[in-house]
PDB file of C-alpha atoms in Angstrom:
ATOM      1  CA  MET A 499      31.141 -28.400   2.980  1.00 59.00           C
ATOM      2  CA  THR A 500      27.663 -29.956   3.174  1.00 59.00           C
ATOM      3  CA  ARG A 501      27.152 -28.609   6.692  1.00 57.00           C
ATOM      4  CA  LEU A 502      28.122 -25.126   5.542  1.00 48.00           C
ATOM      5  CA  PHE A 503      25.596 -25.329   2.696  1.00 43.00           C
ATOM      6  CA  ILE A 504      22.855 -26.518   5.060  1.00 52.00           C
ATOM      7  CA  LEU A 505      23.668 -23.708   7.506  1.00 41.00           C
ATOM      8  CA  ILE A 506      23.517 -21.071   4.742  1.00 54.00           C
ATOM      9  CA  ALA A 507      20.255 -22.525   3.374  1.00 46.00           C
ATOM     10  CA  THR A 508      18.725 -22.507   6.870  1.00 50.00           C
ATOM     11  CA  ILE A 509      19.716 -18.887   7.462  1.00 55.00           C
ATOM     12  CA  ALA A 510      18.379 -17.861   4.047  1.00 46.00           C
ATOM     13  CA  ALA A 511      15.066 -19.602   4.739  1.00 47.00           C
ATOM     14  CA  ALA A 512      14.765 -17.817   8.086  1.00 45.00           C
ATOM     15  CA  VAL A 513      15.443 -14.429   6.474  1.00 43.00           C
ATOM     16  CA  VAL A 514      12.869 -15.022   3.721  1.00 41.00           C
ATOM     17  CA  GLY A 515      10.313 -16.159   6.306  1.00 45.00           C
ATOM     18  CA  ALA A 516      10.916 -13.052   8.405  1.00 41.00           C
ATOM     19  CA  MET A 517      10.473 -10.851   5.333  1.00 41.00           C
ATOM     20  CA  GLN A 518       7.147 -12.506   4.529  1.00 40.00           C
ATOM     21  CA  LEU A 519       5.925 -11.994   8.094  1.00 36.00           C
ATOM     22  CA  SER A 520       6.982  -8.351   7.850  1.00 37.00           C
ATOM     23  CA  ALA A 521       4.989  -7.953   4.630  1.00 39.00           C
ATOM     24  CA  ALA A 522       1.886  -9.444   6.247  1.00 39.00           C
ATOM     25  CA  ALA A 523       2.239  -7.136   9.236  1.00 37.00           C
ATOM     26  CA  ASN A 524       2.349  -4.075   6.974  1.00 43.00           C
ATOM     27  CA  THR A 525      -1.117  -4.821   5.591  1.00 59.00           C
ATOM     28  CA  ASP A 526      -2.870  -5.567   8.909  1.00 66.00           C
ATOM     29  CA  GLY A 527      -6.377  -4.201   8.768  1.00 74.00           C
ATOM     30  CA  TRP A 528      -6.066  -3.226   5.118  1.00 89.00           C
ATOM     31  CA  GLN A 529      -7.477  -4.939   2.060  1.00 91.00           C
ATOM     32  CA  VAL A 530      -4.624  -6.466   0.064  1.00 95.00           C
ATOM     33  CA  TYR A 531      -4.947  -5.419  -3.584  1.00 95.00           C
ATOM     34  CA  ASP A 532      -6.915  -7.811  -5.745  1.00 94.00           C
ATOM     35  CA  GLU A 533      -7.655  -6.603  -9.267  1.00 94.00           C
ATOM     36  CA  ALA A 534     -11.133  -8.147  -9.517  1.00 94.00           C
ATOM     37  CA  GLU A 535     -12.258  -6.763  -6.151  1.00 94.00           C
ATOM     38  CA  PHE A 536     -10.783  -3.349  -6.944  1.00 93.00           C
ATOM     39  CA  VAL A 537     -12.606  -3.129 -10.299  1.00 94.00           C
ATOM     40  CA  MET A 538     -15.843  -4.313  -8.666  1.00 94.00           C
ATOM     41  CA  ALA A 539     -15.559  -1.644  -5.945  1.00 92.00           C
ATOM     42  CA  GLN A 540     -14.891   1.010  -8.586  1.00 93.00           C
ATOM     43  CA  GLY A 541     -17.937  -0.161 -10.544  1.00 93.00           C
ATOM     44  CA  LYS A 542     -20.080   0.221  -7.428  1.00 93.00           C
ATOM     45  CA  GLY A 543     -18.855   3.817  -7.049  1.00 92.00           C
ATOM     46  CA  LYS A 544     -17.036   3.202  -3.776  1.00 92.00           C
ATOM     47  CA  THR A 545     -14.469   5.601  -2.409  1.00 93.00           C
ATOM     48  CA  ILE A 546     -11.125   3.788  -2.433  1.00 94.00           C
ATOM     49  CA  VAL A 547      -7.971   4.878  -0.621  1.00 95.00           C
ATOM     50  CA  VAL A 548      -4.893   3.192  -2.096  1.00 96.00           C
ATOM     51  CA  ASP A 549      -1.534   3.037  -0.335  1.00 97.00           C
ATOM     52  CA  VAL A 550       1.247   2.008  -2.735  1.00 97.00           C
ATOM     53  CA  TYR A 551       4.003   0.771  -0.435  1.00 96.00           C
ATOM     54  CA  ALA A 552       7.213  -1.218  -0.359  1.00 96.00           C
ATOM     55  CA  ASN A 553       8.487  -3.005   2.732  1.00 94.00           C
ATOM     56  CA  TRP A 554      11.975  -1.580   2.250  1.00 96.00           C
ATOM     57  CA  CYS A 555      10.788   2.038   1.862  1.00 96.00           C
ATOM     58  CA  PRO A 556      11.510   4.411   4.795  1.00 96.00           C
ATOM     59  CA  THR A 557       8.997   6.970   3.484  1.00 95.00           C
ATOM     60  CA  CYS A 558       6.303   4.270   3.411  1.00 96.00           C
ATOM     61  CA  ARG A 559       7.138   3.389   7.016  1.00 95.00           C
ATOM     62  CA  ALA A 560       6.736   7.059   7.972  1.00 96.00           C
ATOM     63  CA  GLN A 561       3.366   7.225   6.199  1.00 96.00           C
ATOM     64  CA  ALA A 562       2.051   3.962   7.681  1.00 95.00           C
ATOM     65  CA  PRO A 563       0.918   5.228  11.115  1.00 95.00           C
ATOM     66  CA  ILE A 564      -0.789   8.243   9.529  1.00 95.00           C
ATOM     67  CA  MET A 565      -2.625   6.062   7.026  1.00 94.00           C
ATOM     68  CA  ASP A 566      -3.526   3.502   9.713  1.00 92.00           C
ATOM     69  CA  GLU A 567      -4.986   6.323  11.794  1.00 91.00           C
ATOM     70  CA  LEU A 568      -7.084   7.529   8.840  1.00 91.00           C
ATOM     71  CA  ARG A 569      -8.252   3.981   8.122  1.00 90.00           C
ATOM     72  CA  ALA A 570      -9.321   3.513  11.750  1.00 88.00           C
ATOM     73  CA  GLU A 571     -11.230   6.818  11.695  1.00 85.00           C
ATOM     74  CA  LYS A 572     -12.949   6.291   8.360  1.00 78.00           C
ATOM     75  CA  GLN A 573     -13.847   2.615   8.472  1.00 67.00           C
ATOM     76  CA  SER A 574     -17.238   2.236   6.871  1.00 61.00           C
ATOM     77  CA  GLY A 575     -18.936   0.377   4.081  1.00 63.00           C
ATOM     78  CA  ASP A 576     -18.435   3.384   1.820  1.00 81.00           C
ATOM     79  CA  VAL A 577     -14.638   3.664   2.035  1.00 90.00           C
ATOM     80  CA  LEU A 578     -12.308   0.848   1.033  1.00 92.00           C
ATOM     81  CA  PHE A 579      -8.646   0.998   2.143  1.00 94.00           C
ATOM     82  CA  VAL A 580      -6.307  -0.978  -0.129  1.00 95.00           C
ATOM     83  CA  LYS A 581      -2.567  -1.704   0.100  1.00 97.00           C
ATOM     84  CA  VAL A 582      -0.754  -2.175  -3.216  1.00 97.00           C
ATOM     85  CA  ASP A 583       2.699  -3.767  -3.053  1.00 97.00           C
ATOM     86  CA  PHE A 584       5.031  -1.693  -5.247  1.00 96.00           C
ATOM     87  CA  ASP A 585       7.300  -4.673  -5.898  1.00 96.00           C
ATOM     88  CA  GLU A 586       4.518  -7.087  -6.866  1.00 95.00           C
ATOM     89  CA  GLU A 587       1.680  -5.210  -8.607  1.00 96.00           C
ATOM     90  CA  LYS A 588       3.401  -3.864 -11.724  1.00 95.00           C
ATOM     91  CA  ASP A 589       0.190  -3.946 -13.818  1.00 95.00           C
ATOM     92  CA  PHE A 590      -1.565  -1.648 -11.317  1.00 96.00           C
ATOM     93  CA  LEU A 591       1.438   0.705 -11.341  1.00 96.00           C
ATOM     94  CA  ARG A 592       1.482   0.922 -15.142  1.00 96.00           C
ATOM     95  CA  GLN A 593      -2.270   1.333 -15.422  1.00 95.00           C
ATOM     96  CA  HIS A 594      -2.303   4.240 -12.948  1.00 95.00           C
ATOM     97  CA  ARG A 595       1.078   5.711 -13.965  1.00 96.00           C
ATOM     98  CA  ILE A 596       2.670   5.314 -10.544  1.00 96.00           C
ATOM     99  CA  PRO A 597       6.437   5.821 -10.820  1.00 94.00           C
ATOM    100  CA  ARG A 598       7.363   5.176  -7.197  1.00 95.00           C
ATOM    101  CA  GLN A 599       6.340   3.715  -3.868  1.00 95.00           C
ATOM    102  CA  SER A 600       4.936   5.946  -1.092  1.00 95.00           C
ATOM    103  CA  THR A 601       2.123   7.071  -3.389  1.00 96.00           C
ATOM    104  CA  ILE A 602      -1.334   7.552  -1.882  1.00 97.00           C
ATOM    105  CA  LEU A 603      -4.366   7.673  -4.190  1.00 96.00           C
ATOM    106  CA  VAL A 604      -8.051   8.287  -3.589  1.00 96.00           C
ATOM    107  CA  PHE A 605     -10.623   7.126  -6.117  1.00 96.00           C
ATOM    108  CA  ASP A 606     -14.278   8.087  -6.307  1.00 95.00           C
ATOM    109  CA  GLY A 607     -15.489   5.103  -8.252  1.00 94.00           C
ATOM    110  CA  GLU A 608     -13.308   4.976 -11.347  1.00 94.00           C
ATOM    111  CA  ALA A 609     -12.097   8.579 -11.095  1.00 95.00           C
ATOM    112  CA  GLU A 610      -8.842   9.385  -9.328  1.00 95.00           C
ATOM    113  CA  VAL A 611      -9.586  12.429  -7.159  1.00 96.00           C
ATOM    114  CA  MET A 612      -6.351  12.743  -5.165  1.00 96.00           C
ATOM    115  CA  ARG A 613      -2.708  11.735  -5.484  1.00 96.00           C
ATOM    116  CA  SER A 614       0.054  12.318  -2.968  1.00 96.00           C
ATOM    117  CA  ILE A 615       3.640  11.214  -3.468  1.00 95.00           C
ATOM    118  CA  ALA A 616       6.099  10.827  -0.581  1.00 95.00           C
ATOM    119  CA  GLU A 617       4.174  13.106   1.793  1.00 95.00           C
ATOM    120  CA  THR A 618       5.130  12.372   5.402  1.00 94.00           C
ATOM    121  CA  ASP A 619       3.858  15.501   7.116  1.00 95.00           C
ATOM    122  CA  ARG A 620       0.942  14.249   9.213  1.00 94.00           C
ATOM    123  CA  THR A 621      -1.207  17.372   8.857  1.00 95.00           C
ATOM    124  CA  ARG A 622      -0.741  17.762   5.084  1.00 95.00           C
ATOM    125  CA  LEU A 623      -1.297  14.069   4.346  1.00 95.00           C
ATOM    126  CA  ARG A 624      -4.426  13.942   6.503  1.00 94.00           C
ATOM    127  CA  GLN A 625      -5.794  17.090   4.854  1.00 94.00           C
ATOM    128  CA  LYS A 626      -5.226  15.723   1.372  1.00 94.00           C
ATOM    129  CA  VAL A 627      -6.835  12.354   2.059  1.00 93.00           C
ATOM    130  CA  LEU A 628      -9.730  13.668   4.155  1.00 91.00           C
ATOM    131  CA  GLY A 629     -10.373  16.422   1.617  1.00 91.00           C
ATOM    132  CA  ALA A 630     -10.853  13.774  -1.072  1.00 90.00           C
ATOM    133  CA  LEU A 631     -13.199  11.546   0.938  1.00 86.00           C
TER     134      LEU A 631
END
């Protein structure tokens, strides 16, 4: 019985570890949401692109390469690209009235200037985000 428990605990630990590595991989090259840094960037009038994602979300996975492409094209000191974890950042979701994952936002300072929900068409998503930058 003890061996069975140890085997199950080991497998569970491996699964949790793999999930954490997956979460880290999803934010490569992006700023992970931090409330203080976000508010500071808004106060400085920066343009902020926010990707509200969940690791388990197939729509988010479809959006990821499009958003990564935009981030690579628009990297500059004037545009900040931020990933917000839908499962972890409930205060951000409430504050910005975000009902679901796969939501993309663009802020000009404190003002939200664009919102897209569950858009996976490459051309439409690019047009919306680039039009707001």
